[in-house]
Tab-separated table of C-alpha atoms in Angstrom:
chain	number	residue	atom	x	y	z
A	143	MET	CA	-47.962	-39.550	22.230
A	144	GLU	CA	-46.772	-37.613	19.299
A	145	ASN	CA	-45.322	-34.969	21.320
A	146	SER	CA	-43.439	-37.695	23.447
A	147	THR	CA	-41.978	-39.226	20.275
A	148	ILE	CA	-40.753	-35.840	19.010
A	149	SER	CA	-39.126	-35.285	22.488
A	150	ILE	CA	-37.400	-38.614	22.283
A	151	PHE	CA	-36.077	-37.966	18.958
A	152	GLY	CA	-35.017	-34.368	19.893
A	153	SER	CA	-33.188	-35.620	22.886
A	154	LEU	CA	-31.531	-38.516	20.730
A	155	TRP	CA	-30.287	-36.029	18.052
A	156	SER	CA	-28.997	-33.773	20.955
A	157	ASN	CA	-27.068	-36.634	22.279
A	158	ILE	CA	-25.692	-37.541	18.829
A	159	GLY	CA	-24.642	-33.896	18.341
A	160	TRP	CA	-22.631	-33.916	21.630
A	161	ILE	CA	-21.031	-37.188	20.641
A	162	LEU	CA	-20.031	-35.919	17.284
A	163	LEU	CA	-18.635	-32.789	18.840
A	164	LEU	CA	-16.537	-34.794	21.190
A	165	PHE	CA	-15.388	-37.032	18.462
A	166	PHE	CA	-14.224	-34.085	16.214
A	167	GLY	CA	-12.745	-32.475	19.253
A	168	VAL	CA	-10.591	-35.641	19.955
A	169	MET	CA	-9.598	-35.850	16.271
A	170	ILE	CA	-8.479	-32.292	16.212
A	171	PHE	CA	-6.552	-32.716	19.475
A	172	LYS	CA	-4.636	-35.664	18.127
A	173	LEU	CA	-3.895	-33.764	14.857
A	174	PHE	CA	-2.439	-30.798	16.665
A	175	LYS	CA	-0.938	-32.641	19.466
A	176	PRO	CA	2.589	-32.711	18.270
A	177	PHE	CA	2.384	-29.053	17.552
A	178	LEU	CA	1.070	-28.124	21.058
A	179	LYS	CA	3.546	-30.490	22.825
A	180	GLY	CA	6.389	-28.675	20.998
A	181	LYS	CA	5.047	-25.179	21.704
A	182	LEU	CA	4.805	-26.188	25.420
A	183	GLY	CA	8.400	-27.145	25.536
A	184	GLU	CA	9.406	-24.015	23.881
A	185	PHE	CA	7.321	-22.028	26.343
A	186	THR	CA	9.069	-23.722	29.286
A	187	VAL	CA	12.367	-22.835	27.957
A	188	ALA	CA	11.331	-19.215	27.694
A	189	MET	CA	10.303	-19.212	31.189
A	190	HIS	CA	13.584	-20.725	32.295
A	191	ALA	CA	15.329	-17.729	30.482
A	192	LYS	CA	12.893	-15.327	32.197
A	193	LEU	CA	13.398	-16.713	35.649
A	194	TYR	CA	17.260	-17.583	35.684
A	195	LEU	CA	18.756	-15.278	33.193
A	196	LYS	CA	18.398	-12.033	34.965
A	197	ASP	CA	21.099	-10.176	33.098
A	198	PRO	CA	19.215	-7.398	31.141
A	199	GLN	CA	21.557	-7.938	28.235
A	200	TYR	CA	20.045	-11.287	27.462
A	201	LEU	CA	17.623	-11.141	24.615
A	202	LEU	CA	15.583	-14.452	23.776
A	203	LEU	CA	14.238	-14.602	20.337
A	204	ASN	CA	11.571	-17.253	19.793
A	205	ASP	CA	10.403	-19.434	16.911
A	206	LEU	CA	12.504	-18.253	13.882
A	207	THR	CA	12.148	-19.399	10.396
A	208	LEU	CA	14.918	-18.397	8.253
A	209	PRO	CA	15.896	-19.183	4.565
A	210	ASP	CA	18.827	-21.338	4.516
A	211	GLY	CA	20.418	-20.218	1.443
A	212	GLU	CA	19.468	-23.466	-0.472
A	213	GLY	CA	16.045	-22.738	-1.496
A	214	GLY	CA	14.588	-23.961	1.766
A	215	THR	CA	14.100	-22.748	5.272
A	216	THR	CA	15.350	-23.872	8.847
A	217	GLN	CA	13.259	-23.289	12.072
A	218	ILE	CA	15.242	-22.167	15.214
A	219	ASP	CA	13.300	-22.614	18.430
A	220	HIS	CA	15.218	-19.973	20.373
A	221	LEU	CA	17.922	-17.695	19.898
A	222	LEU	CA	19.655	-16.181	22.884
A	223	LEU	CA	21.592	-13.008	22.159
A	224	SER	CA	24.074	-11.808	24.779
A	225	PRO	CA	27.371	-9.980	24.893
A	226	TYR	CA	28.986	-13.403	26.067
A	227	GLY	CA	27.844	-15.264	22.879
A	228	ILE	CA	24.809	-16.391	20.837
A	229	PHE	CA	23.151	-19.505	22.045
A	230	VAL	CA	21.070	-21.528	19.544
A	231	ILE	CA	18.560	-23.668	21.412
A	232	GLU	CA	16.593	-26.588	20.218
A	233	THR	CA	13.821	-27.932	22.514
A	234	LYS	CA	12.595	-31.489	22.773
A	235	ASN	CA	9.475	-32.038	24.699
A	236	TYR	CA	9.902	-35.781	24.991
A	237	LYS	CA	9.218	-38.216	27.767
A	238	GLY	CA	10.380	-41.806	28.512
A	239	TRP	CA	13.999	-43.118	28.095
A	240	ILE	CA	16.305	-41.533	25.609
A	241	PHE	CA	19.187	-43.398	23.792
A	242	GLY	CA	21.917	-41.588	21.718
A	243	ASN	CA	25.262	-40.130	21.646
A	244	GLU	CA	26.778	-37.068	19.678
A	245	ARG	CA	27.793	-39.157	16.529
A	246	GLN	CA	24.684	-41.182	16.092
A	247	LYS	CA	22.386	-39.897	13.246
A	248	ILE	CA	19.301	-41.336	14.906
A	249	TRP	CA	18.270	-41.293	18.557
A	250	THR	CA	15.642	-43.490	20.243
A	251	GLN	CA	12.921	-42.691	22.599
A	252	LYS	CA	11.452	-45.738	24.624
A	253	ILE	CA	8.159	-45.618	26.428
A	254	TYR	CA	7.246	-48.928	28.006
A	255	LYS	CA	7.644	-51.569	25.321
A	256	ASN	CA	7.234	-48.814	22.360
A	257	SER	CA	10.418	-47.393	20.701
A	258	TYR	CA	10.382	-44.275	18.488
A	259	LYS	CA	13.170	-42.943	16.338
A	260	PHE	CA	14.048	-39.222	15.909
A	261	GLN	CA	16.800	-37.083	14.313
A	262	ASN	CA	19.910	-36.443	16.611
A	263	PRO	CA	18.954	-33.023	17.733
A	264	ILE	CA	22.715	-32.094	17.924
A	265	HIS	CA	22.939	-32.722	14.101
A	266	GLN	CA	19.664	-30.757	13.682
A	267	ASN	CA	21.084	-27.706	15.707
A	268	TYR	CA	24.216	-27.899	13.503
A	269	LYS	CA	22.216	-27.055	10.448
A	270	HIS	CA	20.864	-24.061	12.312
A	271	ILE	CA	24.197	-22.769	13.449
A	272	LYS	CA	25.580	-23.192	9.805
A	273	VAL	CA	22.758	-21.029	8.520
A	274	LEU	CA	23.248	-18.394	11.189
A	275	GLU	CA	27.136	-18.508	10.314
A	276	GLN	CA	26.259	-17.462	6.789
A	277	LEU	CA	23.629	-14.982	7.687
A	278	LEU	CA	25.931	-13.178	10.365
A	279	ALA	CA	29.387	-13.749	8.727
A	280	ASP	CA	29.939	-10.108	8.873
A	281	SER	CA	29.002	-9.613	12.556
A	282	VAL	CA	29.843	-12.928	14.448
A	283	GLU	CA	32.812	-15.250	14.621
A	284	PRO	CA	31.695	-18.965	14.375
A	285	ASP	CA	33.001	-19.835	17.889
A	286	LEU	CA	30.687	-17.263	19.399
A	287	LEU	CA	27.686	-19.516	18.250
A	288	HIS	CA	26.877	-22.071	20.953
A	289	SER	CA	24.676	-25.141	20.516
A	290	VAL	CA	22.272	-25.929	23.278
A	291	ILE	CA	19.682	-28.858	23.490
A	292	VAL	CA	17.034	-28.800	26.001
A	293	PHE	CA	15.055	-31.857	26.858
A	294	MET	CA	12.079	-31.548	29.351
A	295	PRO	CA	12.488	-33.323	32.976
A	296	ASP	CA	10.199	-36.143	31.748
A	297	ALA	CA	13.167	-37.411	29.562
A	298	VAL	CA	15.458	-39.684	31.197
A	299	PHE	CA	18.917	-40.480	29.412
A	300	LYS	CA	19.902	-44.126	29.556
A	301	THR	CA	23.126	-43.107	27.820
A	302	PRO	CA	25.802	-40.440	28.769
A	303	MET	CA	24.362	-36.931	27.795
A	304	PRO	CA	26.656	-35.039	25.441
A	305	PRO	CA	28.104	-31.818	26.860
A	306	GLN	CA	25.640	-29.504	25.112
A	307	VAL	CA	22.305	-31.586	25.903
A	308	PHE	CA	20.492	-30.727	29.199
A	309	ARG	CA	17.340	-31.727	31.074
A	310	GLY	CA	15.096	-28.993	32.390
A	311	ALA	CA	16.605	-25.613	33.470
A	312	GLY	CA	20.148	-26.968	33.736
A	313	TRP	CA	20.783	-25.193	30.304
A	314	THR	CA	20.711	-21.778	32.201
A	315	ASP	CA	23.755	-22.563	34.058
A	316	TYR	CA	25.634	-23.410	30.916
A	317	VAL	CA	24.890	-20.210	29.541
A	318	LYS	CA	25.877	-18.262	32.757
A	319	SER	CA	29.270	-20.034	32.710
A	320	PHE	CA	30.236	-17.680	29.706
A	321	ASP	CA	30.870	-14.494	31.594
A	322	GLN	CA	33.389	-12.656	29.337
A	323	PRO	CA	31.725	-9.958	27.100
A	324	MET	CA	32.653	-10.807	23.405
A	325	ILE	CA	30.089	-8.901	21.508
A	326	SER	CA	29.613	-5.188	21.983
A	327	GLY	CA	26.315	-3.667	22.575
A	328	MET	CA	26.134	-2.003	19.212
A	329	LYS	CA	27.042	-5.161	17.302
A	330	LEU	CA	24.336	-7.037	19.287
A	331	LYS	CA	21.783	-4.490	17.953
A	332	ARG	CA	22.967	-4.917	14.442
A	333	ILE	CA	22.582	-8.674	14.745
A	334	GLN	CA	19.072	-8.304	16.014
A	335	LEU	CA	18.116	-5.965	13.238
A	336	ARG	CA	19.618	-8.318	10.651
A	337	LEU	CA	17.647	-11.341	12.057
A	338	GLU	CA	14.547	-9.364	12.129
A	339	LYS	CA	15.071	-8.389	8.371
A	340	GLU	CA	15.560	-12.134	7.371
A	341	VAL	CA	13.314	-13.793	9.509
A	342	LEU	CA	9.992	-14.997	7.798
A	343	LYS	CA	6.464	-13.949	9.175
A	344	LYS	CA	5.089	-16.304	11.679
A	345	SER	CA	2.133	-17.873	10.260
A	346	TRP	CA	0.494	-21.320	9.426
A	347	LYS	CA	1.589	-20.698	5.777
A	348	THR	CA	5.194	-20.368	6.814
A	349	ASN	CA	5.014	-23.345	9.118
A	350	ARG	CA	3.315	-25.367	6.242
A	351	GLU	CA	5.892	-24.416	3.613
A	352	HIS	CA	8.676	-25.352	6.086
A	353	VAL	CA	7.169	-28.716	6.562
A	354	GLU	CA	6.891	-29.414	2.889
A	355	ASN	CA	10.524	-28.373	2.305
A	356	LEU	CA	11.499	-30.956	5.031
A	357	LYS	CA	9.308	-33.768	3.194
A	358	GLN	CA	11.066	-32.932	-0.106
A	359	ARG	CA	14.445	-33.102	1.441
A	360	LYS	CA	13.745	-36.709	2.932
A	361	GLN	CA	12.655	-37.835	-0.504
A	362	LEU	CA	15.808	-36.880	-2.228
């Protein structure tokens, strides 16, 4: 009888342990879901570049955190260097219906009956471009910096998409429409070295400090 009771309690504690493990697993997944979702979108864009931009002169730099010159930082999802221009790419891994135009400060995502607001990614990318203009002022003319916004195919635009906003791999055709060399190979190398010198080390600390900077700005 005693052994039977011990066995029952042992089995109970084992089941509770699995339940707790599952519970904490779900909590951790929810906590990191936005981060993982964003990284999946960025990985997809990187694969687009590898598959459709065959020119060996294209160089894709991913996940760049740069000082913004105002005591904060800015995070650029992708930077595509090429002789034809520099493409500043903001990735949005959103699904559902998307409403917004170039001038609106806030866009809307609608999934069934639920609506969510998010910053206009064109305005978001404009900040990235202004930081790059300052950083590369001695190397690149501003008109050679091109803004590109990439949504995943699960997003469906219910308002006309602005010219620099794309779904899926369509952005690569836009990049390939620039076919006149404007930046020499030597200058591209200098740009790459300048970026590598300024970019902050990829780490949880860098990401955390960037998020804190964003929170402080929103409070101003």
